[in-house]
Short mmCIF file of C-alpha atoms in Angstrom, two decimals:
data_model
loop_
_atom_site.label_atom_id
_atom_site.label_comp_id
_atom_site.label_asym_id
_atom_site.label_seq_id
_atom_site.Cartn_x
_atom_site.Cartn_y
_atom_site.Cartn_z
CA UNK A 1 -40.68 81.95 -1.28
CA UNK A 2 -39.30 79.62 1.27
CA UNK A 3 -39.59 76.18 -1.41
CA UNK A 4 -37.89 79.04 -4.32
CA UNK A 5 -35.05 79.72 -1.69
CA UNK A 6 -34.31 76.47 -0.97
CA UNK A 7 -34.33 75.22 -4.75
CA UNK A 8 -31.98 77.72 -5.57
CA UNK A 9 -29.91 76.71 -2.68
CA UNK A 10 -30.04 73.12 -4.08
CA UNK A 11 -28.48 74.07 -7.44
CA UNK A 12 -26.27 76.24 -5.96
CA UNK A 13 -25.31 73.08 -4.00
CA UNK A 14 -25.45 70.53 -6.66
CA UNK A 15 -23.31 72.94 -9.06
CA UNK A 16 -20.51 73.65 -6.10
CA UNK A 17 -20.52 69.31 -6.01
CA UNK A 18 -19.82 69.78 -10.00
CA UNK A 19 -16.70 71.21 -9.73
CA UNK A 20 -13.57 69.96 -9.31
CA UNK A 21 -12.82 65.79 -8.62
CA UNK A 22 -14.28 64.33 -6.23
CA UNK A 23 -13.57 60.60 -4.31
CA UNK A 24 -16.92 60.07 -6.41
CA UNK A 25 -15.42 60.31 -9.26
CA UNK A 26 -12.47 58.50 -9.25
CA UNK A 27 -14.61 55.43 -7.90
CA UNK A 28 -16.70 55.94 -11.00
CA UNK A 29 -13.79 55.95 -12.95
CA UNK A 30 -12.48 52.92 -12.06
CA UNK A 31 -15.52 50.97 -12.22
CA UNK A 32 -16.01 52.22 -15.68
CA UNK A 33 -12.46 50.92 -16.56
CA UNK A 34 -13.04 47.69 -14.45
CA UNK A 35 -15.72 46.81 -16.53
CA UNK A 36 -14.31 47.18 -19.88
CA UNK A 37 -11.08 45.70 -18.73
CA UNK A 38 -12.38 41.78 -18.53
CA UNK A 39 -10.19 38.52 -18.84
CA UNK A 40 -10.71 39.55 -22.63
CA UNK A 41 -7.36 41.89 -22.47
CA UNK A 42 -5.67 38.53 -22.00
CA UNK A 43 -6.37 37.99 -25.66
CA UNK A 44 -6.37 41.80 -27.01
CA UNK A 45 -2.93 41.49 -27.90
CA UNK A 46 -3.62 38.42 -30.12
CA UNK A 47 -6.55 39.49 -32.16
CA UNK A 48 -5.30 43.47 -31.93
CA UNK A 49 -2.10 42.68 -33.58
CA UNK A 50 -2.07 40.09 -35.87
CA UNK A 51 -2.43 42.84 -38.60
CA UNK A 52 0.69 44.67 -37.84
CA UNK A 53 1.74 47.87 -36.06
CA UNK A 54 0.77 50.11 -38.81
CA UNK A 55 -3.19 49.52 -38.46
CA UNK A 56 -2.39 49.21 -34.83
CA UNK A 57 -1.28 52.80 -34.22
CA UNK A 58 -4.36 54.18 -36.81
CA UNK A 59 -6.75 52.33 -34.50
CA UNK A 60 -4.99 53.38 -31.34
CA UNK A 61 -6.02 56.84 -33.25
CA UNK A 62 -9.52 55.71 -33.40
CA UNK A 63 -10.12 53.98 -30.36
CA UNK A 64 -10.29 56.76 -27.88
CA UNK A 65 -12.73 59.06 -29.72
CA UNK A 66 -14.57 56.16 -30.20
CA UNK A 67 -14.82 55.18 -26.98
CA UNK A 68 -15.33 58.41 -25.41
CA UNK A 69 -17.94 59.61 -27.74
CA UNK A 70 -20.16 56.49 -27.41
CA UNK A 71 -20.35 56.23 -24.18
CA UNK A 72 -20.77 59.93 -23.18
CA UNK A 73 -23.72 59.56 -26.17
CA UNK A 74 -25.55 56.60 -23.88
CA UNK A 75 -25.28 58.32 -20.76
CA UNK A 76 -26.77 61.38 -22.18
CA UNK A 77 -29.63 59.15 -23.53
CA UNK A 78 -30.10 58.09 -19.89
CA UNK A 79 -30.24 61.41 -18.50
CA UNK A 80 -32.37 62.60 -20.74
CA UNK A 81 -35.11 60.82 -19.24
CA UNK A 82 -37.95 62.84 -17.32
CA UNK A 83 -38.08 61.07 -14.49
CA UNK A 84 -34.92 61.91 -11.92
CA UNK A 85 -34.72 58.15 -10.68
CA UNK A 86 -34.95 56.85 -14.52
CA UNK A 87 -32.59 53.79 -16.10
CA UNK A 88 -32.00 53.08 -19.12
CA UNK A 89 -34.63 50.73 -19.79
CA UNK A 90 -37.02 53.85 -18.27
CA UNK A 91 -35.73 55.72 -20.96
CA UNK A 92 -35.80 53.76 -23.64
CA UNK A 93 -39.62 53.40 -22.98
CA UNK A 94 -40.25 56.92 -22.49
CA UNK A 95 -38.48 58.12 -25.55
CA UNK A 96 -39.50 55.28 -28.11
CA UNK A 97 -42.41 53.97 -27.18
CA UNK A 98 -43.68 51.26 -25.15
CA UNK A 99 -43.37 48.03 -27.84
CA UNK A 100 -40.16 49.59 -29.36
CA UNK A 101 -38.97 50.17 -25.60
CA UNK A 102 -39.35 46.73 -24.45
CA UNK A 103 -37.84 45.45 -27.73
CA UNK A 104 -34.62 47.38 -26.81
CA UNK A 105 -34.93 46.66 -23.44
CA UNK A 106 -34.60 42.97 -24.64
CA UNK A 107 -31.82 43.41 -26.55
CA UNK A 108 -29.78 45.20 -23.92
CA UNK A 109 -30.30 42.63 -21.57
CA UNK A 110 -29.62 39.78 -24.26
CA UNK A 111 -26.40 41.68 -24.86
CA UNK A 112 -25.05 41.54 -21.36
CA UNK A 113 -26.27 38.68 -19.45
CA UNK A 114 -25.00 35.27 -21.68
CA UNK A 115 -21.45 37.62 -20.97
CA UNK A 116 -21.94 37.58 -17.26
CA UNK A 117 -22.62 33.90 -17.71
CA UNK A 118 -18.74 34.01 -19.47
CA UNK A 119 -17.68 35.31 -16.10
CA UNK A 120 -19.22 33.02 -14.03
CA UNK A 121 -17.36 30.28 -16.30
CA UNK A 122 -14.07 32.11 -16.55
CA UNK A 123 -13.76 33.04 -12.92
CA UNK A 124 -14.23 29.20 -11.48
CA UNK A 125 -11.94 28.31 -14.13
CA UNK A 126 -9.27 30.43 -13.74
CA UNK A 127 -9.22 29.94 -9.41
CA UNK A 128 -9.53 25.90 -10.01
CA UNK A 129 -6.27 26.48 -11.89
CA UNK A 130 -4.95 28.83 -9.83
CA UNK A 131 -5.13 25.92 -6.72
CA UNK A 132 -4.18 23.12 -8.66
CA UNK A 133 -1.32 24.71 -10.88
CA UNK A 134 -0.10 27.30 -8.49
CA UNK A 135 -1.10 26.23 -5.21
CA UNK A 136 0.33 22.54 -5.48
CA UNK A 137 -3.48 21.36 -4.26
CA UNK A 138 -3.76 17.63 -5.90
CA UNK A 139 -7.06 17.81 -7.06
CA UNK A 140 -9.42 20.23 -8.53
CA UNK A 141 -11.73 21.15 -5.87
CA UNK A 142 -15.76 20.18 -6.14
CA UNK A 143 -16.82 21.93 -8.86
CA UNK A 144 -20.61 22.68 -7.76
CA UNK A 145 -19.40 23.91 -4.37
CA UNK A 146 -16.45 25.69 -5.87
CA UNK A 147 -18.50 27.88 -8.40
CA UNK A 148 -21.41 28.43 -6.29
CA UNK A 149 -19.08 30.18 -3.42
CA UNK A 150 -17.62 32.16 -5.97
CA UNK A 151 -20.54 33.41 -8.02
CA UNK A 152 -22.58 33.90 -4.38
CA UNK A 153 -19.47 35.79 -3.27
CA UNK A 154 -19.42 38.44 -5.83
CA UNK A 155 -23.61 38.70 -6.12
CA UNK A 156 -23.12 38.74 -1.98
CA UNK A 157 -21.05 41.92 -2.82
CA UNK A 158 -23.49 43.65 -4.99
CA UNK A 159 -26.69 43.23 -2.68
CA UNK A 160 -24.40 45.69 0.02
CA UNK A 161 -25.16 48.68 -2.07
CA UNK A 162 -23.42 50.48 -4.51
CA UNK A 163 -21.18 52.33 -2.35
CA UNK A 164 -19.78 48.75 -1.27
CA UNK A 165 -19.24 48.02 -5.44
CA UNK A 166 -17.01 51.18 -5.67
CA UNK A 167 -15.26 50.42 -2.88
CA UNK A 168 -14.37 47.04 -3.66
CA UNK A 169 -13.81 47.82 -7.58
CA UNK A 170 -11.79 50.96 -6.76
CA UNK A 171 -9.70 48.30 -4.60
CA UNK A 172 -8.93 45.72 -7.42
CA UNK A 173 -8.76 48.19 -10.03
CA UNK A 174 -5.36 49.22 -8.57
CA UNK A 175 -3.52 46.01 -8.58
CA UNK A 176 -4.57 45.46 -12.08
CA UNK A 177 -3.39 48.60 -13.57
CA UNK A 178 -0.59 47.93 -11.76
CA UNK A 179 0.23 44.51 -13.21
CA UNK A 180 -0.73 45.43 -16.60
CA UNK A 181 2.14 48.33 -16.32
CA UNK A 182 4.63 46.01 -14.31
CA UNK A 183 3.91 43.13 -17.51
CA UNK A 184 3.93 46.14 -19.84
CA UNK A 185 7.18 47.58 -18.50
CA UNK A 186 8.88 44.45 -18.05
CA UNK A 187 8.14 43.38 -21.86
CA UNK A 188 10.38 46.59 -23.28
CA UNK A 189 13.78 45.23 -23.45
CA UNK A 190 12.36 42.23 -25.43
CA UNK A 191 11.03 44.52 -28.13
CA UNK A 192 11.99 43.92 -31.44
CA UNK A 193 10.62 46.47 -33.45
CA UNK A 194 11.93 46.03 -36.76
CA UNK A 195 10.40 42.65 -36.88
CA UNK A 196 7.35 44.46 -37.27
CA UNK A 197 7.93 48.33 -38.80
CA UNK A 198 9.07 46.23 -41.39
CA UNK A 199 6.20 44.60 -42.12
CA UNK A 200 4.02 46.92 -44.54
CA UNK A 201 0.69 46.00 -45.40
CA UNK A 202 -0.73 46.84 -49.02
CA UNK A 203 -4.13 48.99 -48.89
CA UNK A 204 -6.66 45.88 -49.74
CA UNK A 205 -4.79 44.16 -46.13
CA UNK A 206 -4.92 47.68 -44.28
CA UNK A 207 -8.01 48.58 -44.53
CA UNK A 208 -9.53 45.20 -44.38
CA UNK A 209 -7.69 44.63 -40.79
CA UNK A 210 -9.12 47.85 -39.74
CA UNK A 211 -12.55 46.41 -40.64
CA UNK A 212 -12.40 43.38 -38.53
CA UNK A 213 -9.84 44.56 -36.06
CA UNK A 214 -12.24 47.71 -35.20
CA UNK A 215 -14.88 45.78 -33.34
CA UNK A 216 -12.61 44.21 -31.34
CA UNK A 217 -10.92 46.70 -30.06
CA UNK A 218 -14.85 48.33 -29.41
CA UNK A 219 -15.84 44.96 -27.29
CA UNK A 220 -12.52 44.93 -25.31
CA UNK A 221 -12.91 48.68 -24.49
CA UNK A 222 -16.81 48.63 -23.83
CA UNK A 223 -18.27 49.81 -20.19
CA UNK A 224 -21.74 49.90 -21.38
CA UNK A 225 -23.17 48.11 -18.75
CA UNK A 226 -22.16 50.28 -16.12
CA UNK A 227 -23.07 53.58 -18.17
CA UNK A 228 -26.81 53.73 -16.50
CA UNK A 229 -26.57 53.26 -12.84
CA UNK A 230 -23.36 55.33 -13.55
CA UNK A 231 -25.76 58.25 -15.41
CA UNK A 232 -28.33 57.82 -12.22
CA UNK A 233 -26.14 58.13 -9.68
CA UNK A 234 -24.43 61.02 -11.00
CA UNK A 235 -28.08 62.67 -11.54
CA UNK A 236 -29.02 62.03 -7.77
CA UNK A 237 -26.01 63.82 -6.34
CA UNK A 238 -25.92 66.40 -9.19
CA UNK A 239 -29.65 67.20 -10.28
CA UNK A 240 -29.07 68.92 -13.43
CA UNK A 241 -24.90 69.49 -13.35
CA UNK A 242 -25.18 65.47 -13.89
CA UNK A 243 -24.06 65.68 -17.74
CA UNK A 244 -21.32 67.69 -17.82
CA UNK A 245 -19.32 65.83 -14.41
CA UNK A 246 -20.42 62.43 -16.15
CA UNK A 247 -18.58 63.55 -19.15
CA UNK A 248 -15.78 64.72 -18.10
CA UNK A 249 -15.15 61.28 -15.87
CA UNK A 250 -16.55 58.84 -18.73
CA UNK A 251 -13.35 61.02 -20.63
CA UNK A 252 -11.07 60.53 -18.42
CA UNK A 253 -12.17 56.53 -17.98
CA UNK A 254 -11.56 56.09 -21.98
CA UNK A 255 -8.13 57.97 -21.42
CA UNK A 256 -7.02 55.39 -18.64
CA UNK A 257 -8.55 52.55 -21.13
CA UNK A 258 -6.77 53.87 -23.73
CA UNK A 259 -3.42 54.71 -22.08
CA UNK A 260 -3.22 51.33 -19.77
CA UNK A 261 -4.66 48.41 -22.28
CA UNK A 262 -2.91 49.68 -25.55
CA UNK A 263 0.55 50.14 -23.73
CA UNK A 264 -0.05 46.64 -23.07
CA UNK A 265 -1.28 45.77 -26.66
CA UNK A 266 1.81 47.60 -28.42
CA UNK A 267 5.04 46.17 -25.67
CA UNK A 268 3.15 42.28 -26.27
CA UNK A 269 2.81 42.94 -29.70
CA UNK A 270 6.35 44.83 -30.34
CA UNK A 271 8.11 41.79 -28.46
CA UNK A 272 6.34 39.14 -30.61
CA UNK A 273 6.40 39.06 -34.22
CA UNK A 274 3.35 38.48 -36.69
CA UNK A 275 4.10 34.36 -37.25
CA UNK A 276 4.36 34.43 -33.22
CA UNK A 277 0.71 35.80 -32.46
CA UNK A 278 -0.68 33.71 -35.07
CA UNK A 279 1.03 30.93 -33.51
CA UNK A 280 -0.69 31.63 -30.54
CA UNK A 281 -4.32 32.86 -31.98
CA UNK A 282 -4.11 28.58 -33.65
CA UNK A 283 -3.40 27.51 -30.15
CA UNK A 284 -6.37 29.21 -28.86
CA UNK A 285 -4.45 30.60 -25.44
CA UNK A 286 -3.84 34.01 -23.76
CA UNK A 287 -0.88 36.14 -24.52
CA UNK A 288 0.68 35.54 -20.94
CA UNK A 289 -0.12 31.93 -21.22
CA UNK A 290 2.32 32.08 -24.89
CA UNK A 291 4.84 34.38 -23.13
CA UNK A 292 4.99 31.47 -20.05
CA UNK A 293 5.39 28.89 -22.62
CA UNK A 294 8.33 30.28 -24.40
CA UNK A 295 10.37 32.13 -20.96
CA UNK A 296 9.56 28.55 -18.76
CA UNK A 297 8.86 31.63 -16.28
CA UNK A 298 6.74 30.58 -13.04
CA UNK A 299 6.14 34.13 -12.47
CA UNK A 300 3.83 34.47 -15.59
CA UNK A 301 1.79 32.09 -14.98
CA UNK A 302 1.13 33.45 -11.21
CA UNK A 303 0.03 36.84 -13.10
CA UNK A 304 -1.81 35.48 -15.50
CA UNK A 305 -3.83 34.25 -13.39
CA UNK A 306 -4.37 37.11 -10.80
CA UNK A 307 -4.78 39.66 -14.14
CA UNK A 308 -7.53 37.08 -14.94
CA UNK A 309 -8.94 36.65 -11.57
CA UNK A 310 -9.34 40.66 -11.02
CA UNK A 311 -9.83 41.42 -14.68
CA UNK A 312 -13.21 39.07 -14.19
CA UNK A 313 -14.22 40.24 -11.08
CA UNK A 314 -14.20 43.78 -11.93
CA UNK A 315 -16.18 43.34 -15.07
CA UNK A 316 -18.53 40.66 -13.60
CA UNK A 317 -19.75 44.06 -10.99
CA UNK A 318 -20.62 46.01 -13.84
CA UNK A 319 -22.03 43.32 -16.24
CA UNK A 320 -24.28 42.34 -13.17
CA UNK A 321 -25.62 46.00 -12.89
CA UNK A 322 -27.18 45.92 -16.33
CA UNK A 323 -28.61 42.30 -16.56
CA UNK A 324 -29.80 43.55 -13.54
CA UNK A 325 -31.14 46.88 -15.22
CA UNK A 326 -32.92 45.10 -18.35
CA UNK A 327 -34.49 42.23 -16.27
CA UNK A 328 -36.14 44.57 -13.99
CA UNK A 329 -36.94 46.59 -16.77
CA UNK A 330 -38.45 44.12 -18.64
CA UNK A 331 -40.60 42.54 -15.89
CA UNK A 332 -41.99 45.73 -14.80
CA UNK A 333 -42.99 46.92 -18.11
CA UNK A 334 -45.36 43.67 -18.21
CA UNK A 335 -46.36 44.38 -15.10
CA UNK A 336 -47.32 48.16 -15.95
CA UNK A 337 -49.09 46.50 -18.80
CA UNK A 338 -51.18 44.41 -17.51
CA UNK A 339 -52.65 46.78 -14.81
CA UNK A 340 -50.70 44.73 -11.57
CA UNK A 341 -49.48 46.08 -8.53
CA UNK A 342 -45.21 44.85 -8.69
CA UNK A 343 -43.89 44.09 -5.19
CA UNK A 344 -40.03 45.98 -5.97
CA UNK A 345 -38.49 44.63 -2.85
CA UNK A 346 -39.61 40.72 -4.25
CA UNK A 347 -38.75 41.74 -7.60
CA UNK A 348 -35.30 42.57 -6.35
CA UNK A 349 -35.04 39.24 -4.64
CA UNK A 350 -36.17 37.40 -7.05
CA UNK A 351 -33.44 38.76 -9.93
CA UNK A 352 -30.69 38.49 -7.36
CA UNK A 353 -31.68 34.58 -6.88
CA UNK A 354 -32.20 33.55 -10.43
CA UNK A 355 -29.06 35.51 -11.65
CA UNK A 356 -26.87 33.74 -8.72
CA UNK A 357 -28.92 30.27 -9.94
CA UNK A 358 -28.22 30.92 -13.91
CA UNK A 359 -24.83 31.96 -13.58
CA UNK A 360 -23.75 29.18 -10.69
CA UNK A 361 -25.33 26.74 -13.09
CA UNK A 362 -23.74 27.83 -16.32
CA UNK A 363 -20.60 28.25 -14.31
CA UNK A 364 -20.96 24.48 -12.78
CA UNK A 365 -21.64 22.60 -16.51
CA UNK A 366 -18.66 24.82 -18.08
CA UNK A 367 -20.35 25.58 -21.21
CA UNK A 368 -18.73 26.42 -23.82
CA UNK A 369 -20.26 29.00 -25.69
CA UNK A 370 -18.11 31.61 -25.87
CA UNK A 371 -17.82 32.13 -29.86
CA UNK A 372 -21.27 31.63 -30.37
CA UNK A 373 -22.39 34.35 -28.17
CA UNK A 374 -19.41 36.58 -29.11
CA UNK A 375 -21.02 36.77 -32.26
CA UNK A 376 -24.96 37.28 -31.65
CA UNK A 377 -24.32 40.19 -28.83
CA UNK A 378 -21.02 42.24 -29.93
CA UNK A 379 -23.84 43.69 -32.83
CA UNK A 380 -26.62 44.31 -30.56
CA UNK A 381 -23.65 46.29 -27.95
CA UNK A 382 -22.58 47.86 -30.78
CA UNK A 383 -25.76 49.33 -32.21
CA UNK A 384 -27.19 50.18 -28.53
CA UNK A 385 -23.71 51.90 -27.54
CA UNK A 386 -23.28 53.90 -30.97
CA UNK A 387 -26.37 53.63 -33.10
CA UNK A 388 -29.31 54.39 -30.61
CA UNK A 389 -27.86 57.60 -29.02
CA UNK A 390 -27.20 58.96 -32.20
CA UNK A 391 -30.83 58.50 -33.57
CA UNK A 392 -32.25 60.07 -30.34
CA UNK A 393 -30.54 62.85 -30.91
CA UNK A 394 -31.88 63.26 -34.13
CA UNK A 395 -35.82 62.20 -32.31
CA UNK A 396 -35.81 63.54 -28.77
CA UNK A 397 -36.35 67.25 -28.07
CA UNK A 398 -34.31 67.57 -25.10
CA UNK A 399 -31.78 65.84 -27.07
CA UNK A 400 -31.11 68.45 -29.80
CA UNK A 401 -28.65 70.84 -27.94
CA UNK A 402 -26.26 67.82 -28.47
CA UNK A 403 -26.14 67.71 -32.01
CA UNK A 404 -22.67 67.76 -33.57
CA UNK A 405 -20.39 66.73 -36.40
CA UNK A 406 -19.02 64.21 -33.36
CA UNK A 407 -22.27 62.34 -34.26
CA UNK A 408 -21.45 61.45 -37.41
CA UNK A 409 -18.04 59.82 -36.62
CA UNK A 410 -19.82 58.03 -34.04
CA UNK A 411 -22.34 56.80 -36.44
CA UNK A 412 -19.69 55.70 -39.14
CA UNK A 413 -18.02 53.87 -36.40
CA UNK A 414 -21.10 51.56 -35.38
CA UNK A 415 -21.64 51.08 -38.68
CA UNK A 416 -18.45 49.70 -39.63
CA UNK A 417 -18.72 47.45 -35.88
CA UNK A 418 -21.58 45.90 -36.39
CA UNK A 419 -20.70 45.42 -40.00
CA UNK A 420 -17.34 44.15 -38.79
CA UNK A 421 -18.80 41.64 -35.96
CA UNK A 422 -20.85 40.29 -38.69
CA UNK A 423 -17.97 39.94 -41.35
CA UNK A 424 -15.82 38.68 -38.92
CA UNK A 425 -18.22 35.58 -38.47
CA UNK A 426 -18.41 35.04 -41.92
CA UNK A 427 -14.98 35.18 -43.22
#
């Protein structure tokens, strides 16, 4: 009677912590945003808007629906999993199978970890600059020393705990929004919009930029990686409330995505014309780095840097919770199979010193790889984000009370990514 009192006094507990927003959830939220909002929105403008405003404003359409509906679709996949403490890759294993599980497990981690290995790049990159260019120092500093504080620095901030994440993400988060309105706000009076309502695209052009501007739009926007420690904390404090709460701030973190970034997209796009983001796509350079060009302004190339600087710290947090995720997962499924005892505290130790290693040596040789691997994981995000959650659905038991014409759309929409990513390669 006693344990029946008290479990009842749990839910009561856990539903009262359902309602409302909490600090919780706005932390969440802007992790979530954080990591979808990498030193890829630097380019978003570019490749978002070389096709005109008109296929612009029907993806803007798109876009959030998209987003939304993904994501929720993987985080429901996570907490659909039996055990309470279960990640993705726990899921994944439980729901499909041991071989099939690791095989997924692989390619979630082979989606996210050669882009934390971007980061790692982009970040020692972008602060070298930022002393030489903008600091008047006369030399690049050492480059080994100089990436290794750096990618040590934000792995240091990661092993303090998740709370210590949100804190530091909800921090950064704020002066990026707040740059990306200030750039956004500052662009209006240079719009020219009849350079580019006047520009109408024939069918064949519209729907073909849709094609190949669609998965863009889906890598700049994706928070994946963050989607299962977001689903497992949200299960801990909320038992079985966790879905509904998780939804309703994974909607509000696609509404923020959608409202920030694409103001963004539409004032750079509406102040350049058509010939003047190609010109930049051929030169292979950001859209602040263009704007800096053609104003001479000093001040751009300060924020371009500090967007680019937060931008990649924010995502690198969340990228490094799921290489984190699929490594363990995958070690400890071999482990499991082969009957030995796994040592989690070493196994913890381990991935946080071979993930510093990988990414402070990737960082330190400045490969360049970015294309390449651009093009091998934006499928395998795509089909994990929109395809997998869809089909479990469909599969998993406790899965079926979601079922929904949403599903659909989200299906169509992965198809046409991953079809896109591919195409995009090709053409």
């Amino acid at each position: 009677m006693a344990n029946a009192q008290a479990i009842s006094q749990n839910q009561t507990g856990s539903a009262a912590q359902s309602k409302g927003w909490t600090k919780r959830d706005t932390e969440w939220c802007l992790t979530l945003f954080g990591t979808a909002v990498g030193a890829g929105v630097l380019f978003l403008p570019i490749n978002a808007g070389l096709g005109g405003i008109w296929p612009l404003i029907f993806m803007t359409l798109l876009i959030g629906p998209m987003t939304f509906l993904a994501h929720r679709g993987l985080s429901r996949f996570c907490l659909s999993a039996s055990n309470p403490n279960a990640d993705i890759t726990d899921a994944v294993a439980e729901h499909f199978g041991p071989k099939a599980g690791s095989l997924i497990t692989f390619g979630y981690f082979a989606a996210i970890f050669p882009i934390l290995l971007i980061y790692g790049i982009g970040i020692t990159n972008t602060v070298s600059s930022l002393l030489v260019n903008q600091m008047g120092w006369e030399a690049a500093p050492n480059r080994a020393l100089l990436s290794f504080v750096l990618v040590a620095g934000l792995v240091g901030v990661m092993v303090c705990g998740q709370k210590m994440v949100l804190k530091v993400t909800s921090a950064i988060v704020y002066p990026l929004i707040a740059v990306l309105v200030g750039l956004s706000l500052y662009l209006v009076p240079q719009w020219n919009v009849a350079a580019q309502f006047s520009v109408a695209p024939d069918a064949v052009s519209f729907i073909k930029t849709l094609f190949l501007t669609i998965p863009v739009l889906v890598f700049a926007f994706n928070h994946s990686p963050a989607v299962s420690s977001f689903s497992a904390a949200y299960r801990k404090d909320l038992g079985d409330n966790a879905e509904a709460q998780a939804s309703k701030t994974l909607k509000r973190a696609a509404m923020m995505l959608v409202g920030f970034t694409m103001f963004f997209v539409y004032s750079c796009v509406l102040t350049l014309s058509p010939a003047e983001l190609m010109a930049a796509k051929q030169a292979n350079i950001s859209i602040l780095s263009y704007f800096a060009e053609r104003t001479d302004n000093a001040m751009f190339g300060w924020l371009a840097q500090i967007v680019a600087i937060v931008a990649i710290t924010s995502s690198f947090f969340g990228h490094y919770m799921g290489t984190r995720e699929g490594l363990t997962g995958l070690i400890s499924k071999q482990f499991e199979g082969s009957g030995k005892k796994l040592n989690q505290k070493a196994l913890d130790r381990g991935i946080m010193i071979f993930i510093t290693l990988a990414v402070w040596l990737v960082a330190y040789l400045d490969v360049s790889v970015m294309g390449m691997i651009e093009s091998i994981v934006s499928p395998i995000i795509a089909a994990i984000l929109f395809i997998m959650p869809v089909y479990a659905v469909k599969r998993i038991p406790s899965m079926k009370k979601y079922e929904s014409k949403a599903n659909i759309f989200t299906l169509i929409m992965g198809i046409i990514a991953i079809t896109g990513f591919i195409a995009s390669q090709l053409l």
